[in-house]
CSV table of C-alpha atoms and ligand atoms in Angstrom, one decimal:
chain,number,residue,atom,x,y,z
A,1,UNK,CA,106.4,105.1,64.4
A,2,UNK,CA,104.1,107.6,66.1
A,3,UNK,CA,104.9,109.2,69.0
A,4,UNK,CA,102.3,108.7,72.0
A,5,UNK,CA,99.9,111.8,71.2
A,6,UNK,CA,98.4,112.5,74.5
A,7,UNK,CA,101.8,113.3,76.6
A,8,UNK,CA,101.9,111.2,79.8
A,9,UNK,CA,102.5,112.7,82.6
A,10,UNK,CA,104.4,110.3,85.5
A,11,UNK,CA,104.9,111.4,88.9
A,12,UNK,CA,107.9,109.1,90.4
A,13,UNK,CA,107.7,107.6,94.1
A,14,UNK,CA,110.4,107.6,96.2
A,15,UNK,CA,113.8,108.7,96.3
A,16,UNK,CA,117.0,107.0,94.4
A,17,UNK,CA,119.5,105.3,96.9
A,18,UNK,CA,122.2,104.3,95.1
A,19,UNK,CA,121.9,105.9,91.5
A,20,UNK,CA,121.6,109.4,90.8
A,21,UNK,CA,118.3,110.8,90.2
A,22,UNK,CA,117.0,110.3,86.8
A,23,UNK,CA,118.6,111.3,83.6
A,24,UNK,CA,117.6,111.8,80.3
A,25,UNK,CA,119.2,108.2,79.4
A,26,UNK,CA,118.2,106.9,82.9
A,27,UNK,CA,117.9,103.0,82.8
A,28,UNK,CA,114.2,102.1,82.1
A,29,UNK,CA,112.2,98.6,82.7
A,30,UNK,CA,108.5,97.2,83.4
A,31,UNK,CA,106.9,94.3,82.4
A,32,UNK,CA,103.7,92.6,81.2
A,33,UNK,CA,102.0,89.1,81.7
A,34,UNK,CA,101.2,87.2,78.6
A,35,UNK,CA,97.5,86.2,79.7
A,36,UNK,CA,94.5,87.3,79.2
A,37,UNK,CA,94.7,89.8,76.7
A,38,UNK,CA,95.4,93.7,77.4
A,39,UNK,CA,93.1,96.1,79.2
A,40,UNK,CA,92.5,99.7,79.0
A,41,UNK,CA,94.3,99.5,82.3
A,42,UNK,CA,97.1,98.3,81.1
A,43,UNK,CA,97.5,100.6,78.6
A,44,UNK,CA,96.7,104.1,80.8
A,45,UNK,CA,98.2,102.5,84.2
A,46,UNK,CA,101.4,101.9,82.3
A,47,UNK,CA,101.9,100.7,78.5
A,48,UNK,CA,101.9,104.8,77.3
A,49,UNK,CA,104.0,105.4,79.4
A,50,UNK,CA,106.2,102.8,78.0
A,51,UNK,CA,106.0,104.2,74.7
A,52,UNK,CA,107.1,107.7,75.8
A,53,UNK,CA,110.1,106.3,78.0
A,54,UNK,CA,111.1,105.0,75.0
A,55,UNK,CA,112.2,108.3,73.3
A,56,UNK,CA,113.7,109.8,76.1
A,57,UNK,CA,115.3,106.9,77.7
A,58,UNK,CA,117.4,103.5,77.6
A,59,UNK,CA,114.2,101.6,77.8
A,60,UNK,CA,114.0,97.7,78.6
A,61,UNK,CA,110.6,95.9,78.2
A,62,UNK,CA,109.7,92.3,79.0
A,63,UNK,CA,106.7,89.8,78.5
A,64,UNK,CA,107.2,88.3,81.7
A,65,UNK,CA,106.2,84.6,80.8
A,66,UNK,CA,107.6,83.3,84.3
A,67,UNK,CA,105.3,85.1,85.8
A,68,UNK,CA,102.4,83.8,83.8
A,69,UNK,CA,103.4,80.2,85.4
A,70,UNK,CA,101.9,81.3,89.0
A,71,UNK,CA,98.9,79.5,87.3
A,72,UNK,CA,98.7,76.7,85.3
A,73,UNK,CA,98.5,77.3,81.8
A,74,UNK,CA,97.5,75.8,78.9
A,75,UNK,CA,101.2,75.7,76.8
A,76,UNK,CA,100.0,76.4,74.0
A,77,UNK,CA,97.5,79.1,74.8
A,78,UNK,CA,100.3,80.5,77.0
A,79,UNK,CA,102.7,80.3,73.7
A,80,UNK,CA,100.4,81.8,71.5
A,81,UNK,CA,99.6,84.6,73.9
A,82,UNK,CA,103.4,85.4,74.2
A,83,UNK,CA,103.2,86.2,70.6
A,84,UNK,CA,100.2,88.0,70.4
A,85,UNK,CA,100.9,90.0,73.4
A,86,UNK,CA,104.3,91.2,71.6
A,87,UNK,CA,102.3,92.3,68.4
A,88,UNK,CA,99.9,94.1,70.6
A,89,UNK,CA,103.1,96.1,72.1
A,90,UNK,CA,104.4,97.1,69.0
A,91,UNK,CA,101.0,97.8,67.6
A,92,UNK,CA,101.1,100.1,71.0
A,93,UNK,CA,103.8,102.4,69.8
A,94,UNK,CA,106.9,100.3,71.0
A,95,UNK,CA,110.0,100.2,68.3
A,96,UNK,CA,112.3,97.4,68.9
A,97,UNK,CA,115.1,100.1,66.9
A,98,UNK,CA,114.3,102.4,70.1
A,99,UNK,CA,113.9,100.3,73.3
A,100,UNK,CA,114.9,96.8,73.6
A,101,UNK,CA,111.5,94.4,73.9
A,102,UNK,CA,112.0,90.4,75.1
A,103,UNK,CA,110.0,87.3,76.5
A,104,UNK,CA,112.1,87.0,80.5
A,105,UNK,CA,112.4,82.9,80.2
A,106,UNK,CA,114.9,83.5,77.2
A,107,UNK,CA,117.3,85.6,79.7
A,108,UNK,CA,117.7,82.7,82.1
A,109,UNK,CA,119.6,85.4,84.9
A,110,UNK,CA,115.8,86.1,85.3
A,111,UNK,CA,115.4,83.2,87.9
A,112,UNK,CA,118.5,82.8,88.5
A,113,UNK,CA,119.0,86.2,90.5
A,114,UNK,CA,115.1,86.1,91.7
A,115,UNK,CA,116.8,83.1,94.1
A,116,UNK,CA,119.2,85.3,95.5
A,117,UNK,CA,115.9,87.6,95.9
A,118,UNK,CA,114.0,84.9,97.1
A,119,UNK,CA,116.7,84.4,99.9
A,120,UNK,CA,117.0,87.8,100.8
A,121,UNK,CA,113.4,88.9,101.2
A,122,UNK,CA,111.8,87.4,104.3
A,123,UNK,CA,108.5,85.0,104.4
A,124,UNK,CA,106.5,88.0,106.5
A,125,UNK,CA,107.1,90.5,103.7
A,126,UNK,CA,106.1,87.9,101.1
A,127,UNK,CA,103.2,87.1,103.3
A,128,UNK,CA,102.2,90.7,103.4
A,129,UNK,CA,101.7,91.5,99.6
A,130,UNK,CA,97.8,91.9,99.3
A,131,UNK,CA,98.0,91.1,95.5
A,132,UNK,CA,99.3,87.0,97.0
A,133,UNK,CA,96.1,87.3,99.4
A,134,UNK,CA,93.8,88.7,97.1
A,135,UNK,CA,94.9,85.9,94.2
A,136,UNK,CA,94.8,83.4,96.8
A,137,UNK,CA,91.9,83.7,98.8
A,138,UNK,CA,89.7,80.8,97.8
A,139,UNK,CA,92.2,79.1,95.2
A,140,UNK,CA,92.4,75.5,95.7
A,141,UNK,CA,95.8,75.0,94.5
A,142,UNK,CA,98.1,78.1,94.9
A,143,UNK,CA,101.7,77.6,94.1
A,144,UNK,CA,104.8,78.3,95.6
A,145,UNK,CA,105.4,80.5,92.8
A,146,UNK,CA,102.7,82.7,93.6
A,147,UNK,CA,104.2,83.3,97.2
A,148,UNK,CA,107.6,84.6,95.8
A,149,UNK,CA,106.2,85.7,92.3
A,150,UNK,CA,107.0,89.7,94.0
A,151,UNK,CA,111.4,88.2,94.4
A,152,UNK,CA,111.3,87.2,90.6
A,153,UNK,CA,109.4,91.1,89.6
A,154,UNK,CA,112.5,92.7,91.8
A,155,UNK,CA,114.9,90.3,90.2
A,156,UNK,CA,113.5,91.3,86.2
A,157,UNK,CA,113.7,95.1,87.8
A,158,UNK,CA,117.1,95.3,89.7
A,159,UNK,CA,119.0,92.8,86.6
A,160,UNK,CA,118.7,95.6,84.4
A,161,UNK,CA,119.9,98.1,87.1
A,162,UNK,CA,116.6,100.0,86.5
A,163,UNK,CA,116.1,103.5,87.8
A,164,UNK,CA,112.7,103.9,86.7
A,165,UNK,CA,110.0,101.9,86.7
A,166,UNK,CA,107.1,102.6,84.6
A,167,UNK,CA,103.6,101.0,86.3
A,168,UNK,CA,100.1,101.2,87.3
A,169,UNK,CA,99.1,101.7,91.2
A,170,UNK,CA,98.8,98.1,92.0
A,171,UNK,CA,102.2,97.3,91.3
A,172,UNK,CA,103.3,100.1,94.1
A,173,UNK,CA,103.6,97.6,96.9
A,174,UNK,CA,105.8,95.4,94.8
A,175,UNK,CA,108.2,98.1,94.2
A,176,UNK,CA,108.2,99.0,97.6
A,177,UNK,CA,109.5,96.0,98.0
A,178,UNK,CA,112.0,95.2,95.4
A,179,UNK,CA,113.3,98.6,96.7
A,180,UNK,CA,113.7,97.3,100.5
A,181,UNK,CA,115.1,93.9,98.8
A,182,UNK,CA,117.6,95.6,96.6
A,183,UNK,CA,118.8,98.4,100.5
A,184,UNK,CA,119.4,95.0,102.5
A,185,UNK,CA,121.8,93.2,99.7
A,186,UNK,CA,123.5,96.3,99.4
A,187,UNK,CA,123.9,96.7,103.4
A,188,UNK,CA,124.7,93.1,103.7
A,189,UNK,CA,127.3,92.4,100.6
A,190,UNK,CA,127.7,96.0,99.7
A,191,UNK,CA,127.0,98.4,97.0
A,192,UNK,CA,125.6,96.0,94.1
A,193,UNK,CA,122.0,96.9,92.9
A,194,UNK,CA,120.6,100.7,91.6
A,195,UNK,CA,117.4,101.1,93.6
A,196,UNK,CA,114.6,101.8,91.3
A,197,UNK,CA,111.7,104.0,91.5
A,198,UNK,CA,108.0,103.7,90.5
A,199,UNK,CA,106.7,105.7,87.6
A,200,UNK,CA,103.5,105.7,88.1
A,201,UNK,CA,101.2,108.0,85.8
A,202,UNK,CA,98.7,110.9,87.1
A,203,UNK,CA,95.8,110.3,85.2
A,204,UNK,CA,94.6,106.2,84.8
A,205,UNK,CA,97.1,104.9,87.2
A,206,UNK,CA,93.9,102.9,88.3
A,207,UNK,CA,91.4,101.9,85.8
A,208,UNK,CA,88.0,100.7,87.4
A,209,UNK,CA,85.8,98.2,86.2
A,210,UNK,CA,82.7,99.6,84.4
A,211,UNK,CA,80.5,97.2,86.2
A,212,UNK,CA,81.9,96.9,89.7
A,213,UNK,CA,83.6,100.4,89.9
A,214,UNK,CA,85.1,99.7,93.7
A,215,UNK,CA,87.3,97.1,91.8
A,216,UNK,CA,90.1,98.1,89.6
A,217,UNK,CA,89.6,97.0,85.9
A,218,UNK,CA,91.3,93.3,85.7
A,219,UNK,CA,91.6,90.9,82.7
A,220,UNK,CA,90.8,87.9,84.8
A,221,UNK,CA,87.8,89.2,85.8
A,222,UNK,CA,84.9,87.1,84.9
A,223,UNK,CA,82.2,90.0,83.9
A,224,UNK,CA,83.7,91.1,80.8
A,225,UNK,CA,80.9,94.1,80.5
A,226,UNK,CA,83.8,95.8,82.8
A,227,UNK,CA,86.4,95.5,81.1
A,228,UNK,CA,87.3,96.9,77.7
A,229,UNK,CA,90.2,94.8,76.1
A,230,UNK,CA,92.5,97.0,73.5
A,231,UNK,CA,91.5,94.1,70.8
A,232,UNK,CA,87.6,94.2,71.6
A,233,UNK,CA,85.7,94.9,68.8
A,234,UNK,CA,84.9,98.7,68.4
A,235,UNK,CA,81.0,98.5,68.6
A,236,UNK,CA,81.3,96.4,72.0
A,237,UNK,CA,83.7,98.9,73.1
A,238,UNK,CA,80.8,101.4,72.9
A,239,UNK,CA,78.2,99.7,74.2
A,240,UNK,CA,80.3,99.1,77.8
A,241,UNK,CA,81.3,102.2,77.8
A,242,UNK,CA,77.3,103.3,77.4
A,243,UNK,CA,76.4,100.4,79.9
A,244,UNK,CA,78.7,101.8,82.6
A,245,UNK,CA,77.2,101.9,86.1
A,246,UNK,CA,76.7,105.0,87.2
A,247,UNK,CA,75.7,106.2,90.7
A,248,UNK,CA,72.1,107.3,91.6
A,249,UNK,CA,72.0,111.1,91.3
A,250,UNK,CA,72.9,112.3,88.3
A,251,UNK,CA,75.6,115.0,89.3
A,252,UNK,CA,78.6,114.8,87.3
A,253,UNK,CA,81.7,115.7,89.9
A,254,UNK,CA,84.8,113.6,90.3
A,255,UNK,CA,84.6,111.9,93.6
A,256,UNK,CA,86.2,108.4,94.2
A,257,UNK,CA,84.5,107.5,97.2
A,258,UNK,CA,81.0,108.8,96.7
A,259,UNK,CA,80.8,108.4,92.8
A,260,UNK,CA,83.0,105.7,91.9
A,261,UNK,CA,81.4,105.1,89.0
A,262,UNK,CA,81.3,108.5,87.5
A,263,UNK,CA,85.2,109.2,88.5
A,264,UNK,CA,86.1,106.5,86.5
A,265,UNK,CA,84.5,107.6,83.3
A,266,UNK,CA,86.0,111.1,84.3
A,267,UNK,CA,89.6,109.5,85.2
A,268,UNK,CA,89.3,107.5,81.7
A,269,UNK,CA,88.1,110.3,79.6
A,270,UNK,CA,90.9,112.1,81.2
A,271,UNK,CA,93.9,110.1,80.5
A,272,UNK,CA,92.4,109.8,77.0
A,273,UNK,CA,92.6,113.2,76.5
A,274,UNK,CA,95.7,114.4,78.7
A,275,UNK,CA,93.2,116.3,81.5
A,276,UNK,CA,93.0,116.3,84.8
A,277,UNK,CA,89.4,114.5,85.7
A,278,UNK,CA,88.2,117.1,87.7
A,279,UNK,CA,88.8,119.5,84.8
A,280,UNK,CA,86.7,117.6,82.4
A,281,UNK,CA,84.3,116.8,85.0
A,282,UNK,CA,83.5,120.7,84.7
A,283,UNK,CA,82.5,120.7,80.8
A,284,UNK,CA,79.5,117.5,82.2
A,285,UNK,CA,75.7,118.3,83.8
A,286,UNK,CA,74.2,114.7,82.7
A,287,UNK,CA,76.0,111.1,82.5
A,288,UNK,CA,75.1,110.4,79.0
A,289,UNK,CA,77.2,112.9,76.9
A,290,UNK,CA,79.9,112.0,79.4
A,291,UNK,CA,79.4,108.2,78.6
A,292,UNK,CA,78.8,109.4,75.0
A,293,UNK,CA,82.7,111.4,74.7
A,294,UNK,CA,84.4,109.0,76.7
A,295,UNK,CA,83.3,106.2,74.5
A,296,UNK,CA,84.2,107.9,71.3
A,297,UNK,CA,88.1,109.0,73.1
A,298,UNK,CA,88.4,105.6,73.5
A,299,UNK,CA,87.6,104.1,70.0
A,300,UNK,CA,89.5,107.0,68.5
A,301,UNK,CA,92.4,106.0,70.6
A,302,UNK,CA,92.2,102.1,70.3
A,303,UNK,CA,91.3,102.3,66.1
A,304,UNK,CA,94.9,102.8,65.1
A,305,UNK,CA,96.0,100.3,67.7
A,306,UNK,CA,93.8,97.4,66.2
A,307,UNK,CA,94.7,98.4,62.7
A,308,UNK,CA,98.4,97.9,63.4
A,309,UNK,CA,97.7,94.6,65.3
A,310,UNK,CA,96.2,93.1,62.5
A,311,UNK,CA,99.2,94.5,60.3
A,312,UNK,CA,101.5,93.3,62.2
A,313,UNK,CA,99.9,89.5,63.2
A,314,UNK,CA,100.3,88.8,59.8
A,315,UNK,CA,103.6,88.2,60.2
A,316,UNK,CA,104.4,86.6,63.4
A,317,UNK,CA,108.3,85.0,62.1
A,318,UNK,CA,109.7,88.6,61.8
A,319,UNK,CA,108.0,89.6,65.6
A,320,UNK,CA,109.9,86.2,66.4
A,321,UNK,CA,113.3,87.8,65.1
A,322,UNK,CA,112.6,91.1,66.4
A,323,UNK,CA,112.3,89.2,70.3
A,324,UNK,CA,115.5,87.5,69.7
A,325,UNK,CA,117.2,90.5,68.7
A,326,UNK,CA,115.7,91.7,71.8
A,327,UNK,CA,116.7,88.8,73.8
A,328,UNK,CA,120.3,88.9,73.1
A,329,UNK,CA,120.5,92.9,74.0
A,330,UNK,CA,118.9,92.1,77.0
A,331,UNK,CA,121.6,88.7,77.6
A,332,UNK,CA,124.4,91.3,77.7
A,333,UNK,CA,122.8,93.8,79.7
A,334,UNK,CA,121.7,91.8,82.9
A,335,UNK,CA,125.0,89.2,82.7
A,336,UNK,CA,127.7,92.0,84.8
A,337,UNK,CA,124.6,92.5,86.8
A,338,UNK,CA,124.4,88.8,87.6
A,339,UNK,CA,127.9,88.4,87.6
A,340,UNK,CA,128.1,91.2,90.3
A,341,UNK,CA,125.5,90.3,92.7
A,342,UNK,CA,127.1,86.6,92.3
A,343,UNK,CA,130.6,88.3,93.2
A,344,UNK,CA,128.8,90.2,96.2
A,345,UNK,CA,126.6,87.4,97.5
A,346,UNK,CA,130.0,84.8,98.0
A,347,UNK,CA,129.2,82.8,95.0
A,348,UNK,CA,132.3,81.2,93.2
A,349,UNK,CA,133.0,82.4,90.0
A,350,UNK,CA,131.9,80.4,86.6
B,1,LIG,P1,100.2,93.0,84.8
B,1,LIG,O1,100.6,92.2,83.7
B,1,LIG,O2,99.1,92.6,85.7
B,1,LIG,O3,99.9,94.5,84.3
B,1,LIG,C1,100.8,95.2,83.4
B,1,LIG,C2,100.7,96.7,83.8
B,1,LIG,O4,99.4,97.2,83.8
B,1,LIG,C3,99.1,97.9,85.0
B,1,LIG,N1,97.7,97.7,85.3
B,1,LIG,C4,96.8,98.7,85.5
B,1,LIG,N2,97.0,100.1,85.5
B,1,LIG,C5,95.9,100.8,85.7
B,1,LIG,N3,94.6,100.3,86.0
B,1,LIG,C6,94.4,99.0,86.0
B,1,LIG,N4,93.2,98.5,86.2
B,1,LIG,C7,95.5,98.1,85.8
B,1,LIG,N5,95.7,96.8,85.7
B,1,LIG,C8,97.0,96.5,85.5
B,1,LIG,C9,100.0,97.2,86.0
B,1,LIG,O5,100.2,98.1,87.1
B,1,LIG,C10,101.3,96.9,85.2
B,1,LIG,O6,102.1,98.0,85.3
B,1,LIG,N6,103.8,92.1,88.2
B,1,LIG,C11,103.5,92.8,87.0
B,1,LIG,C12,104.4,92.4,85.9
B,1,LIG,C13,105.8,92.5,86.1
B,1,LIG,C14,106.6,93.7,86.2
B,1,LIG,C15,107.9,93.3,86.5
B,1,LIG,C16,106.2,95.0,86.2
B,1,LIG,C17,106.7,91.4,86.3
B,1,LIG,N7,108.0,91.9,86.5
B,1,LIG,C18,108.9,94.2,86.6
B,1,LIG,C19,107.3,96.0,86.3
B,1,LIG,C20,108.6,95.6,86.5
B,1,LIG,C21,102.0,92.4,86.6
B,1,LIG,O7,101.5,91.5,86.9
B,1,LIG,O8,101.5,93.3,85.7
């Protein structure tokens, strides 16, 4: 398998508490929901980056089904997409010989340990995550699950005894937290969790939508002109790219706040090409050769992508295999952690 050609450069936030700073086989993990398909965000904010962690480190990656259940899904929609999404990760770069790859519900220590999360984290930090009042705001029915979704993501995170964390920006606030979850259980029951950083990347840490640039790029957004998914066909691709919004004048300078549109074609083109945006902004004087490169980065990047999806759908039994595999590598890695925190925490043992 191909190693990711661009280079990815991460920047990591915060410091390590408990484990030693990073190492070359420094303890890896992220995760992905199963709905809705994957996004260019996706795979700038975080899923290269999971591709190059894999070569350098012990790398654990998870289609975080549980998660998906926030919601209410259609089963099998929600089955099929587990699947799908697993192809799409391989098809991505990831080798289930180099990094271990697994759906969370078949490690049951997931929920078990995100109740000892749940009862450690307090209601006002819960109630203080704005990705539960943005998903909220307006839902009829919102779930319990979605309160305390961010206890279950520290629970996948600190099982696995992760040091880094490979995401986009709007999973820095849920880091911050599994971080201040994972300092109080060791100050309460004593030393039990490694407290994990972020690795979040410089360039496409936060993909915008192409029509509503203020917005980051999402896949449950409903104007799908904004958002390029990795399995869109290449001609629509194009045409998005091309129909971007743009601002009124027609300088080309990166600028988040005055030119959001613009900066994210620049930030895009960037992290497509391994450049800083404000470097490639300096080769543009008009928005249509701009819209015209980026658009063609893009395809050239996505191509080989699709081509190995469609390889690899057609055999869904051995992707199957290859997550149970995964699975039980994962089983043996988060049971001591469960075991311990169950030790620290006053739980009987089983
Ligand atoms: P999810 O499934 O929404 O997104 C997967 C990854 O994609 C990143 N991302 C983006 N990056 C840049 N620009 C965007 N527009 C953009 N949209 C999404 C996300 O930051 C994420 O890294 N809660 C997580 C899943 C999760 C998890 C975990 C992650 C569950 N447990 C443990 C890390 C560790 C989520 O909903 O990601």
């Amino acid at each position: 398998m191909a190693k990711w050609v661009g280079g990815v450069e991460t920047y990591l936030v915060a410091s390590v508490t408990m484990s030693s700073t990073s190492t070359a086989q420094a303890r890896v993990f992220s995760g992905i929901k199963p709905t809705g398909g994957v996004h260019l965000g996706n795979l700038l904010g975080a899923l290269r980056n999971w591709v190059e962690d894999q070569y350098a480190h012990d790398a654990v990656y998870c289609v975080v089904d549980l998660h998906a259940l926030t919601v209410p899904q259609d089963p099998a929609e929600l089955r099929a997409a587990t699947i799908e999404l697993a192809h799409l990760l391989m098809a991505i770069g990831l080798d289930s010989e180099l990094c271990t790859l697994f759906v969370q519900s078949h490690v049951p220590a997931h929920a078990e340990l995100a109740w000892l999360m749940e009862c450690t984290a307090s209601f006002g930090e819960l109630r203080r995550m704005t990705q539960f009042k943005d998903k909220s705001e307006g839902s009829e029915f919102v779930s319990a699950g979605l309160f305390t979704y961010p206890a279950l993501m520290a629970a996948d995170i600190l099982l696995y005894d992760a040091e880094r964390v490979p995401v986009g920006d709007d999973q820095r606030q849920h880091l911050e937290l599994t971080r201040d979850v994972a300092i109080r259980f060791n100050s309460r029951y004593g030393d039990t969790f490694v407290v994990p950083e972020a690795a979040i990347p410089r360039a496409g840490a936060r993909v915008m939508d192409l029509q509503e640039p203020t917005n980051k790029m999402s896949k449950s957004d409903d104007t799908s002109a904004g958002c390029i998914m990795l399995l869109d066909d290449l001609d629509s691709i194009e045409k998005k790219i091309k129909r971007a919004v743009t601002d009124t004048d027609s300088e080309v300078r990166f600028d988040i706040a005055g030119k959001p549109g613009v900066s994210n074609l620049l930030s895009i083109l960037g992290a497509a090409t391994g450049r800083e945006p404000e470097e490639v902004a300096e080769g543009y004087s008009q928005y249509g050769p701009l819209k015209a490169d980026t658009a063609e980065a893009v395809i050239e990047m996505l191509r080989p992508i699709q081509a190995r999806f469609t390889e690899l759908a057609t055999d869904p039994g051995e992707t199957a295999r290859l997550l149970e595999v995964g699975a039980d590598k994962a089983r043996s890695m988060a049971h001591p952690v469960l075991a311990r925190a169950r030790q620290s925490i006053g739980l009987t043992a089983r």
